PDB file of C-alpha atoms in Angstrom:
ATOM      1  CA  MET A   1     -40.545   5.495  11.901  1.00  0.00           C
ATOM      2  CA  SER A   2     -43.846   3.839  11.102  1.00  0.00           C
ATOM      3  CA  GLU A   3     -45.223   1.374  13.500  1.00  0.00           C
ATOM      4  CA  SER A   4     -46.716  -0.646  10.612  1.00  0.00           C
ATOM      5  CA  SER A   5     -44.768  -3.769   9.587  1.00  0.00           C
ATOM      6  CA  ASP A   6     -46.183  -3.553   6.045  1.00  0.00           C
ATOM      7  CA  GLU A   7     -44.472  -0.263   5.287  1.00  0.00           C
ATOM      8  CA  GLU A   8     -40.920  -0.037   4.071  1.00  0.00           C
ATOM      9  CA  PHE A   9     -38.342   1.418   6.493  1.00  0.00           C
ATOM     10  CA  ASP A  10     -37.350   4.850   5.271  1.00  0.00           C
ATOM     11  CA  GLY A  11     -34.949   5.719   8.058  1.00  0.00           C
ATOM     12  CA  PHE A  12     -35.301   7.224  11.491  1.00  0.00           C
ATOM     13  CA  SER A  13     -37.227  10.500  11.902  1.00  0.00           C
ATOM     14  CA  GLN A  14     -35.556  13.530  13.431  1.00  0.00           C
ATOM     15  CA  ASN A  15     -37.534  13.031  16.570  1.00  0.00           C
ATOM     16  CA  GLU A  16     -36.092   9.551  16.875  1.00  0.00           C
ATOM     17  CA  VAL A  17     -32.574  10.744  16.364  1.00  0.00           C
ATOM     18  CA  ASP A  18     -33.018  13.481  18.853  1.00  0.00           C
ATOM     19  CA  ALA A  19     -34.459  10.996  21.406  1.00  0.00           C
ATOM     20  CA  ALA A  20     -31.527   8.691  20.895  1.00  0.00           C
ATOM     21  CA  ALA A  21     -29.072  11.623  21.414  1.00  0.00           C
ATOM     22  CA  GLN A  22     -30.857  12.492  24.618  1.00  0.00           C
ATOM     23  CA  ARG A  23     -30.635   8.983  25.868  1.00  0.00           C
ATOM     24  CA  TYR A  24     -26.922   9.014  25.171  1.00  0.00           C
ATOM     25  CA  ASN A  25     -26.448  12.139  27.132  1.00  0.00           C
ATOM     26  CA  ASP A  26     -28.565  10.930  29.892  1.00  0.00           C
ATOM     27  CA  ARG A  27     -26.540   7.647  30.063  1.00  0.00           C
ATOM     28  CA  LEU A  28     -23.256   9.687  30.232  1.00  0.00           C
ATOM     29  CA  ALA A  29     -24.587  11.660  33.149  1.00  0.00           C
ATOM     30  CA  GLN A  30     -25.805   8.543  34.789  1.00  0.00           C
ATOM     31  CA  ILE A  31     -22.420   6.850  34.935  1.00  0.00           C
ATOM     32  CA  GLY A  32     -20.652  10.189  35.711  1.00  0.00           C
ATOM     33  CA  ILE A  33     -18.419  10.673  32.651  1.00  0.00           C
ATOM     34  CA  GLY A  34     -18.029  13.634  30.226  1.00  0.00           C
ATOM     35  CA  GLU A  35     -18.618  13.556  26.607  1.00  0.00           C
ATOM     36  CA  LEU A  36     -14.936  12.877  25.684  1.00  0.00           C
ATOM     37  CA  ASP A  37     -13.926  10.885  28.911  1.00  0.00           C
ATOM     38  CA  VAL A  38     -12.967   7.214  29.041  1.00  0.00           C
ATOM     39  CA  VAL A  39     -15.022   4.793  31.151  1.00  0.00           C
ATOM     40  CA  ASP A  40     -13.068   3.303  34.011  1.00  0.00           C
ATOM     41  CA  ASN A  41     -14.753  -0.131  34.199  1.00  0.00           C
ATOM     42  CA  GLU A  42     -12.982  -1.017  37.415  1.00  0.00           C
ATOM     43  CA  ASN A  43     -14.444   1.906  39.240  1.00  0.00           C
ATOM     44  CA  GLU A  44     -17.959   1.536  37.931  1.00  0.00           C
ATOM     45  CA  SER A  45     -20.501  -0.206  40.117  1.00  0.00           C
ATOM     46  CA  GLU A  46     -22.309  -3.221  38.737  1.00  0.00           C
ATOM     47  CA  ASN A  47     -25.655  -1.303  39.033  1.00  0.00           C
ATOM     48  CA  ASP A  48     -24.522   1.138  36.449  1.00  0.00           C
ATOM     49  CA  PHE A  49     -24.477  -1.660  33.849  1.00  0.00           C
ATOM     50  CA  SER A  50     -27.387  -3.734  34.979  1.00  0.00           C
ATOM     51  CA  ASP A  51     -30.339  -4.715  32.791  1.00  0.00           C
ATOM     52  CA  GLU A  52     -32.551  -2.304  34.831  1.00  0.00           C
ATOM     53  CA  ASN A  53     -30.733   0.697  33.282  1.00  0.00           C
ATOM     54  CA  GLU A  54     -30.953  -0.682  29.659  1.00  0.00           C
ATOM     55  CA  PRO A  55     -33.992   0.181  27.477  1.00  0.00           C
ATOM     56  CA  LEU A  56     -36.193  -2.736  26.826  1.00  0.00           C
ATOM     57  CA  VAL A  57     -36.062  -3.794  23.176  1.00  0.00           C
ATOM     58  CA  VAL A  58     -39.203  -5.456  21.907  1.00  0.00           C
ATOM     59  CA  ASP A  59     -40.256  -6.696  18.465  1.00  0.00           C
ATOM     60  CA  GLU A  60     -42.675  -4.973  16.182  1.00  0.00           C
ATOM     61  CA  ALA A  61     -45.541  -6.824  17.885  1.00  0.00           C
ATOM     62  CA  GLY A  62     -44.423  -5.305  21.290  1.00  0.00           C
ATOM     63  CA  ASP A  63     -44.821  -8.433  23.152  1.00  0.00           C
ATOM     64  CA  ARG A  64     -41.424 -10.071  23.292  1.00  0.00           C
ATOM     65  CA  PRO A  65     -37.656  -9.217  23.128  1.00  0.00           C
ATOM     66  CA  ALA A  66     -36.186  -8.713  19.760  1.00  0.00           C
ATOM     67  CA  GLU A  67     -33.640 -11.289  18.468  1.00  0.00           C
ATOM     68  CA  ALA A  68     -30.027 -10.780  19.434  1.00  0.00           C
ATOM     69  CA  ASP A  69     -28.687 -10.777  15.977  1.00  0.00           C
ATOM     70  CA  GLY A  70     -29.570  -9.492  12.580  1.00  0.00           C
ATOM     71  CA  TRP A  71     -30.644  -5.992  11.533  1.00  0.00           C
ATOM     72  CA  HIS A  72     -33.268  -4.133  13.476  1.00  0.00           C
ATOM     73  CA  GLU A  73     -35.392  -1.145  12.640  1.00  0.00           C
ATOM     74  CA  ASN A  74     -35.862  -0.314  16.247  1.00  0.00           C
ATOM     75  CA  PHE A  75     -33.248   2.386  17.016  1.00  0.00           C
ATOM     76  CA  ASN A  76     -33.284   1.435  20.793  1.00  0.00           C
ATOM     77  CA  TYR A  77     -31.635  -1.918  19.941  1.00  0.00           C
ATOM     78  CA  TYR A  78     -28.379  -0.167  19.109  1.00  0.00           C
ATOM     79  CA  GLU A  79     -28.633   2.012  22.306  1.00  0.00           C
ATOM     80  CA  ARG A  80     -28.424  -0.872  24.794  1.00  0.00           C
ATOM     81  CA  GLY A  81     -25.732  -1.201  27.450  1.00  0.00           C
ATOM     82  CA  LEU A  82     -22.714   1.225  27.629  1.00  0.00           C
ATOM     83  CA  PRO A  83     -23.006   4.462  25.676  1.00  0.00           C
ATOM     84  CA  HIS A  84     -20.942   4.830  22.454  1.00  0.00           C
ATOM     85  CA  ILE A  85     -18.014   6.948  23.526  1.00  0.00           C
ATOM     86  CA  PHE A  86     -16.874   7.306  19.937  1.00  0.00           C
ATOM     87  CA  LEU A  87     -19.014   9.791  18.057  1.00  0.00           C
ATOM     88  CA  PRO A  88     -17.716  11.022  14.652  1.00  0.00           C
ATOM     89  CA  ARG A  89     -17.950  14.648  14.022  1.00  0.00           C
ATOM     90  CA  GLY A  90     -19.381  15.940  10.749  1.00  0.00           C
ATOM     91  CA  ASN A  91     -20.020  13.824   7.718  1.00  0.00           C
ATOM     92  CA  THR A  92     -18.822  10.206   7.649  1.00  0.00           C
ATOM     93  CA  GLY A  93     -17.596   8.172   4.633  1.00  0.00           C
ATOM     94  CA  PRO A  94     -15.256   9.104   1.844  1.00  0.00           C
ATOM     95  CA  THR A  95     -13.988  12.697   1.897  1.00  0.00           C
ATOM     96  CA  THR A  96     -13.430  12.785  -1.809  1.00  0.00           C
ATOM     97  CA  VAL A  97     -16.136  11.542  -4.142  1.00  0.00           C
ATOM     98  CA  LEU A  98     -14.949  10.956  -7.751  1.00  0.00           C
ATOM     99  CA  ASP A  99     -17.097  11.060 -10.746  1.00  0.00           C
ATOM    100  CA  PRO A 100     -18.313   7.555 -12.003  1.00  0.00           C
ATOM    101  CA  ASP A 101     -16.340   7.824 -15.139  1.00  0.00           C
ATOM    102  CA  LYS A 102     -12.959   7.955 -13.382  1.00  0.00           C
ATOM    103  CA  GLU A 103     -10.424   5.129 -13.806  1.00  0.00           C
ATOM    104  CA  PRO A 104      -9.243   2.815 -10.982  1.00  0.00           C
ATOM    105  CA  VAL A 105      -5.902   4.558 -11.078  1.00  0.00           C
ATOM    106  CA  ASP A 106      -7.690   7.774 -10.027  1.00  0.00           C
ATOM    107  CA  PHE A 107      -8.983   6.113  -6.828  1.00  0.00           C
ATOM    108  CA  PHE A 108      -5.487   4.650  -6.225  1.00  0.00           C
ATOM    109  CA  SER A 109      -3.897   8.137  -6.537  1.00  0.00           C
ATOM    110  CA  LEU A 110      -6.100   9.369  -3.690  1.00  0.00           C
ATOM    111  CA  LEU A 111      -4.198   7.024  -1.318  1.00  0.00           C
ATOM    112  CA  PHE A 112      -0.773   6.737  -3.121  1.00  0.00           C
ATOM    113  CA  THR A 113      -0.322  10.373  -3.487  1.00  0.00           C
ATOM    114  CA  ASN A 114       2.309  12.439  -5.500  1.00  0.00           C
ATOM    115  CA  ALA A 115       3.771  13.377  -2.071  1.00  0.00           C
ATOM    116  CA  ILE A 116       4.395   9.620  -1.469  1.00  0.00           C
ATOM    117  CA  LEU A 117       5.875   9.225  -4.858  1.00  0.00           C
ATOM    118  CA  GLN A 118       8.141  12.264  -4.370  1.00  0.00           C
ATOM    119  CA  TYR A 119       9.396  10.647  -1.141  1.00  0.00           C
ATOM    120  CA  ILE A 120      10.203   7.370  -2.819  1.00  0.00           C
ATOM    121  CA  ILE A 121      12.101   9.280  -5.588  1.00  0.00           C
ATOM    122  CA  GLN A 122      13.983  11.266  -2.988  1.00  0.00           C
ATOM    123  CA  GLU A 123      15.150   8.138  -1.015  1.00  0.00           C
ATOM    124  CA  THR A 124      15.866   6.216  -4.203  1.00  0.00           C
ATOM    125  CA  ASP A 125      17.931   9.062  -5.589  1.00  0.00           C
ATOM    126  CA  ARG A 126      19.820   9.420  -2.213  1.00  0.00           C
ATOM    127  CA  TYR A 127      20.662   5.612  -2.234  1.00  0.00           C
ATOM    128  CA  ALA A 128      21.624   5.548  -5.910  1.00  0.00           C
ATOM    129  CA  ASN A 129      24.057   8.436  -5.541  1.00  0.00           C
ATOM    130  CA  LYS A 130      25.592   6.869  -2.345  1.00  0.00           C
ATOM    131  CA  GLN A 131      26.127   3.559  -4.150  1.00  0.00           C
ATOM    132  CA  ILE A 132      27.661   5.246  -7.227  1.00  0.00           C
ATOM    133  CA  ARG A 133      29.932   7.231  -4.884  1.00  0.00           C
ATOM    134  CA  ASP A 134      30.974   4.431  -2.648  1.00  0.00           C
ATOM    135  CA  HIS A 135      31.113   1.596  -5.345  1.00  0.00           C
ATOM    136  CA  PRO A 136      31.873   3.276  -8.706  1.00  0.00           C
ATOM    137  CA  ASP A 137      33.203   0.152 -10.252  1.00  0.00           C
ATOM    138  CA  GLU A 138      29.949  -1.668  -9.561  1.00  0.00           C
ATOM    139  CA  ASN A 139      27.606   1.144 -10.638  1.00  0.00           C
ATOM    140  CA  LYS A 140      28.955   2.414 -13.971  1.00  0.00           C
ATOM    141  CA  SER A 141      25.605   3.072 -15.696  1.00  0.00           C
ATOM    142  CA  PRO A 142      24.762   6.892 -15.617  1.00  0.00           C
ATOM    143  CA  TRP A 143      21.948   7.536 -13.160  1.00  0.00           C
ATOM    144  CA  VAL A 144      19.014   9.963 -13.835  1.00  0.00           C
ATOM    145  CA  THR A 145      16.569  10.835 -11.143  1.00  0.00           C
ATOM    146  CA  PRO A 146      13.172   9.337 -11.906  1.00  0.00           C
ATOM    147  CA  THR A 147      10.293  11.681 -12.512  1.00  0.00           C
ATOM    148  CA  VAL A 148       6.864  11.160 -10.770  1.00  0.00           C
ATOM    149  CA  GLU A 149       5.440   9.804 -14.142  1.00  0.00           C
ATOM    150  CA  GLU A 150       8.307   7.522 -14.506  1.00  0.00           C
ATOM    151  CA  MET A 151       7.979   6.121 -10.963  1.00  0.00           C
ATOM    152  CA  LYS A 152       4.209   5.623 -11.598  1.00  0.00           C
ATOM    153  CA  ALA A 153       5.111   3.660 -14.770  1.00  0.00           C
ATOM    154  CA  PHE A 154       7.631   1.624 -12.696  1.00  0.00           C
ATOM    155  CA  LEU A 155       5.172   0.733 -10.120  1.00  0.00           C
ATOM    156  CA  GLY A 156       2.481  -0.049 -12.671  1.00  0.00           C
ATOM    157  CA  LEU A 157       4.771  -2.581 -14.256  1.00  0.00           C
ATOM    158  CA  CYS A 158       5.457  -4.086 -10.771  1.00  0.00           C
ATOM    159  CA  PHE A 159       1.689  -4.499 -10.214  1.00  0.00           C
ATOM    160  CA  LEU A 160       1.197  -5.987 -13.766  1.00  0.00           C
ATOM    161  CA  MET A 161       3.880  -8.581 -13.003  1.00  0.00           C
ATOM    162  CA  GLY A 162       1.714  -9.876 -10.243  1.00  0.00           C
ATOM    163  CA  ILE A 163      -1.050 -10.515 -12.795  1.00  0.00           C
ATOM    164  CA  ASN A 164       1.030 -11.685 -15.749  1.00  0.00           C
ATOM    165  CA  VAL A 165       3.552 -14.085 -14.073  1.00  0.00           C
ATOM    166  CA  LYS A 166       6.707 -15.113 -15.869  1.00  0.00           C
ATOM    167  CA  PRO A 167       9.755 -17.113 -14.733  1.00  0.00           C
ATOM    168  CA  ASP A 168      11.967 -14.042 -14.372  1.00  0.00           C
ATOM    169  CA  ILE A 169      11.930 -10.284 -14.834  1.00  0.00           C
ATOM    170  CA  LYS A 170      13.921 -10.218 -18.057  1.00  0.00           C
ATOM    171  CA  SER A 171      11.284 -12.476 -19.625  1.00  0.00           C
ATOM    172  CA  TYR A 172       8.903  -9.511 -19.763  1.00  0.00           C
ATOM    173  CA  TRP A 173      11.085  -7.824 -22.246  1.00  0.00           C
ATOM    174  CA  SER A 174      11.731 -10.940 -24.230  1.00  0.00           C
ATOM    175  CA  THR A 175      11.319 -10.796 -28.027  1.00  0.00           C
ATOM    176  CA  ASP A 176      10.581 -14.472 -28.188  1.00  0.00           C
ATOM    177  CA  VAL A 177       7.208 -15.083 -29.734  1.00  0.00           C
ATOM    178  CA  MET A 178       6.340 -17.511 -27.017  1.00  0.00           C
ATOM    179  CA  LEU A 179       7.230 -15.078 -24.143  1.00  0.00           C
ATOM    180  CA  GLU A 180       7.000 -11.536 -25.419  1.00  0.00           C
ATOM    181  CA  THR A 181       4.713  -8.950 -23.848  1.00  0.00           C
ATOM    182  CA  PRO A 182       5.118  -5.838 -26.022  1.00  0.00           C
ATOM    183  CA  TYR A 183       3.420  -3.523 -23.414  1.00  0.00           C
ATOM    184  CA  PHE A 184       6.342  -3.646 -21.107  1.00  0.00           C
ATOM    185  CA  SER A 185       8.855  -2.408 -23.683  1.00  0.00           C
ATOM    186  CA  LYS A 186       6.516   0.323 -24.741  1.00  0.00           C
ATOM    187  CA  VAL A 187       6.285   1.684 -21.127  1.00  0.00           C
ATOM    188  CA  MET A 188       9.919   1.346 -20.039  1.00  0.00           C
ATOM    189  CA  LYS A 189      13.108  -0.079 -21.315  1.00  0.00           C
ATOM    190  CA  ARG A 190      14.311  -3.030 -19.542  1.00  0.00           C
ATOM    191  CA  ASP A 191      17.729  -1.644 -18.436  1.00  0.00           C
ATOM    192  CA  ARG A 192      15.980   1.438 -16.968  1.00  0.00           C
ATOM    193  CA  TYR A 193      13.479  -0.772 -15.105  1.00  0.00           C
ATOM    194  CA  MET A 194      16.324  -2.900 -13.694  1.00  0.00           C
ATOM    195  CA  GLN A 195      18.263   0.143 -12.686  1.00  0.00           C
ATOM    196  CA  ILE A 196      15.332   1.605 -10.746  1.00  0.00           C
ATOM    197  CA  MET A 197      14.705  -1.817  -9.121  1.00  0.00           C
ATOM    198  CA  ARG A 198      18.399  -1.872  -8.070  1.00  0.00           C
ATOM    199  CA  TYR A 199      18.204   1.443  -6.242  1.00  0.00           C
ATOM    200  CA  ILE A 200      14.506   1.577  -5.101  1.00  0.00           C
ATOM    201  CA  HIS A 201      14.520   2.720  -1.396  1.00  0.00           C
ATOM    202  CA  PHE A 202      11.979   3.929   1.102  1.00  0.00           C
ATOM    203  CA  SER A 203      14.206   5.233   3.862  1.00  0.00           C
ATOM    204  CA  ASN A 204      17.574   6.862   4.635  1.00  0.00           C
ATOM    205  CA  SER A 205      19.762   3.933   5.287  1.00  0.00           C
ATOM    206  CA  GLU A 206      22.512   6.147   6.703  1.00  0.00           C
ATOM    207  CA  GLN A 207      20.282   7.119   9.669  1.00  0.00           C
ATOM    208  CA  ALA A 208      18.837   3.645  10.375  1.00  0.00           C
ATOM    209  CA  PRO A 209      18.976   2.896  14.084  1.00  0.00           C
ATOM    210  CA  GLN A 210      21.016  -0.166  15.028  1.00  0.00           C
ATOM    211  CA  PRO A 211      19.847  -3.072  17.228  1.00  0.00           C
ATOM    212  CA  GLY A 212      20.040  -2.019  20.861  1.00  0.00           C
ATOM    213  CA  ASP A 213      19.142   1.588  20.023  1.00  0.00           C
ATOM    214  CA  PRO A 214      15.837   2.714  21.731  1.00  0.00           C
ATOM    215  CA  ASN A 215      14.596   3.861  18.315  1.00  0.00           C
ATOM    216  CA  TYR A 216      15.454   0.659  16.613  1.00  0.00           C
ATOM    217  CA  SER A 217      12.632  -0.799  14.490  1.00  0.00           C
ATOM    218  CA  LYS A 218      12.463  -3.779  12.270  1.00  0.00           C
ATOM    219  CA  LEU A 219      10.149  -1.861  10.010  1.00  0.00           C
ATOM    220  CA  TYR A 220      12.429   1.089   9.645  1.00  0.00           C
ATOM    221  CA  LYS A 221      13.066   0.562   5.992  1.00  0.00           C
ATOM    222  CA  ILE A 222       9.392   0.988   5.188  1.00  0.00           C
ATOM    223  CA  GLU A 223       8.080   2.804   8.343  1.00  0.00           C
ATOM    224  CA  SER A 224       7.921   6.268   6.870  1.00  0.00           C
ATOM    225  CA  LEU A 225       6.283   5.103   3.631  1.00  0.00           C
ATOM    226  CA  MET A 226       3.818   3.080   5.777  1.00  0.00           C
ATOM    227  CA  ASN A 227       2.924   6.057   7.989  1.00  0.00           C
ATOM    228  CA  MET A 228       2.403   8.325   4.855  1.00  0.00           C
ATOM    229  CA  PHE A 229       0.094   5.810   3.362  1.00  0.00           C
ATOM    230  CA  THR A 230      -1.795   5.388   6.571  1.00  0.00           C
ATOM    231  CA  ASP A 231      -2.258   9.165   6.792  1.00  0.00           C
ATOM    232  CA  SER A 232      -3.646   9.186   3.320  1.00  0.00           C
ATOM    233  CA  MET A 233      -6.180   6.584   4.248  1.00  0.00           C
ATOM    234  CA  VAL A 234      -7.214   8.572   7.342  1.00  0.00           C
ATOM    235  CA  ASN A 235      -7.655  11.670   5.251  1.00  0.00           C
ATOM    236  CA  GLN A 236      -9.759  10.020   2.677  1.00  0.00           C
ATOM    237  CA  TYR A 237     -12.240   8.293   4.923  1.00  0.00           C
ATOM    238  CA  ILE A 238     -14.024   9.192   8.151  1.00  0.00           C
ATOM    239  CA  PRO A 239     -15.440   6.032   9.834  1.00  0.00           C
ATOM    240  CA  LYS A 240     -18.906   5.746  11.226  1.00  0.00           C
ATOM    241  CA  ARG A 241     -19.650   4.759  14.811  1.00  0.00           C
ATOM    242  CA  GLN A 242     -19.927   0.970  14.425  1.00  0.00           C
ATOM    243  CA  LEU A 243     -16.283  -0.230  14.303  1.00  0.00           C
ATOM    244  CA  SER A 244     -14.470  -3.413  14.996  1.00  0.00           C
ATOM    245  CA  VAL A 245     -10.776  -4.422  15.105  1.00  0.00           C
ATOM    246  CA  ASP A 246      -9.735  -7.587  13.215  1.00  0.00           C
ATOM    247  CA  GLU A 247      -6.551  -9.271  12.226  1.00  0.00           C
ATOM    248  CA  VAL A 248      -5.354  -9.493   8.646  1.00  0.00           C
ATOM    249  CA  MET A 249      -2.762 -11.883   7.152  1.00  0.00           C
ATOM    250  CA  VAL A 250      -0.643 -10.519   4.386  1.00  0.00           C
ATOM    251  CA  PRO A 251       0.716 -13.559   2.541  1.00  0.00           C
ATOM    252  CA  TRP A 252       4.458 -13.996   2.699  1.00  0.00           C
ATOM    253  CA  LYS A 253       6.806 -17.009   2.756  1.00  0.00           C
ATOM    254  CA  GLY A 254      10.148 -15.308   2.486  1.00  0.00           C
ATOM    255  CA  ARG A 255      12.754 -14.669   5.138  1.00  0.00           C
ATOM    256  CA  LEU A 256      11.340 -12.364   7.830  1.00  0.00           C
ATOM    257  CA  SER A 257      11.848 -12.526  11.605  1.00  0.00           C
ATOM    258  CA  PHE A 258       8.231 -11.540  12.362  1.00  0.00           C
ATOM    259  CA  LYS A 259       6.572 -13.777   9.836  1.00  0.00           C
ATOM    260  CA  GLN A 260       3.858 -15.844  11.456  1.00  0.00           C
ATOM    261  CA  TYR A 261       2.374 -19.323  10.869  1.00  0.00           C
ATOM    262  CA  MET A 262      -1.255 -19.650  11.629  1.00  0.00           C
ATOM    263  CA  PRO A 263      -2.551 -23.034  10.643  1.00  0.00           C
ATOM    264  CA  ALA A 264      -6.224 -22.390  11.178  1.00  0.00           C
ATOM    265  CA  LYS A 265      -6.184 -19.371   8.679  1.00  0.00           C
ATOM    266  CA  PRO A 266      -6.751 -19.673   4.913  1.00  0.00           C
ATOM    267  CA  THR A 267      -3.453 -17.792   4.513  1.00  0.00           C
ATOM    268  CA  LYS A 268      -1.190 -19.776   6.856  1.00  0.00           C
ATOM    269  CA  TRP A 269       2.114 -18.023   6.344  1.00  0.00           C
ATOM    270  CA  GLY A 270       2.487 -14.217   6.361  1.00  0.00           C
ATOM    271  CA  ILE A 271       2.546 -10.946   8.253  1.00  0.00           C
ATOM    272  CA  LYS A 272      -0.269 -10.441  10.818  1.00  0.00           C
ATOM    273  CA  MET A 273      -1.734  -6.960  10.842  1.00  0.00           C
ATOM    274  CA  TRP A 274      -4.537  -5.346  12.695  1.00  0.00           C
ATOM    275  CA  ALA A 275      -7.231  -3.516  10.855  1.00  0.00           C
ATOM    276  CA  ILE A 276     -10.226  -1.368  11.812  1.00  0.00           C
ATOM    277  CA  ALA A 277     -13.332  -2.451   9.988  1.00  0.00           C
ATOM    278  CA  GLY A 278     -16.471  -0.385   9.718  1.00  0.00           C
ATOM    279  CA  SER A 279     -19.994  -1.615   9.162  1.00  0.00           C
TER     280      SER A 279
END
């Protein structure tokens, strides 16, 4: 990296990267841990984390400490204090790079894969057949197992309903000139949409653990789907080294035992989740 403040920063040189890696390894050896070990803060002496062991960070003029916030070109700034135990292996970032001319649905399909759609179809079909078998008088309409393309169309209409809001579901198939939205009837018939909505399922309800069971989970009905979606996200992105954990509120005001109210948040009612954020 050039020492002149007039030149644009073009990145760290290989020598600087190698020097930082050497400082990292030296720091690991200094506090007596291996490359993949976890630091036991309770057993480390205060001297191991004292300012004497941290590299001095100076500004470009070289006569005073750098500011404690903001971006810094000095690589040493990011090497202060404890070593970074997490070091990603290989390339970081998206594992699949699509062409610029791809549509939003192509990016969505990277995460919401055909395997997930097949799983939803499997559990929906299982539940539909059970309902028809157990309650034939209430389920007289013939049931046909949805295809992957049909399930995509169904989910697409669900998303579209969140954008084009109407007073009730049947209004989307209304032929009234004041209410009609022809796109819905072109994609799927109303009765078919209502039938899939009636049976849509994300788990095997016959195997659901009951309260008191060690395996009981309030998220059982969506847990498998949630885990599959999480695996897709893990497979599609390798995070960099700088990570933080933050809470996220998913808006929800319906009936739910673990719904939370957080008056200081912009979204006050909802489901609190934890997310890993990369910089």
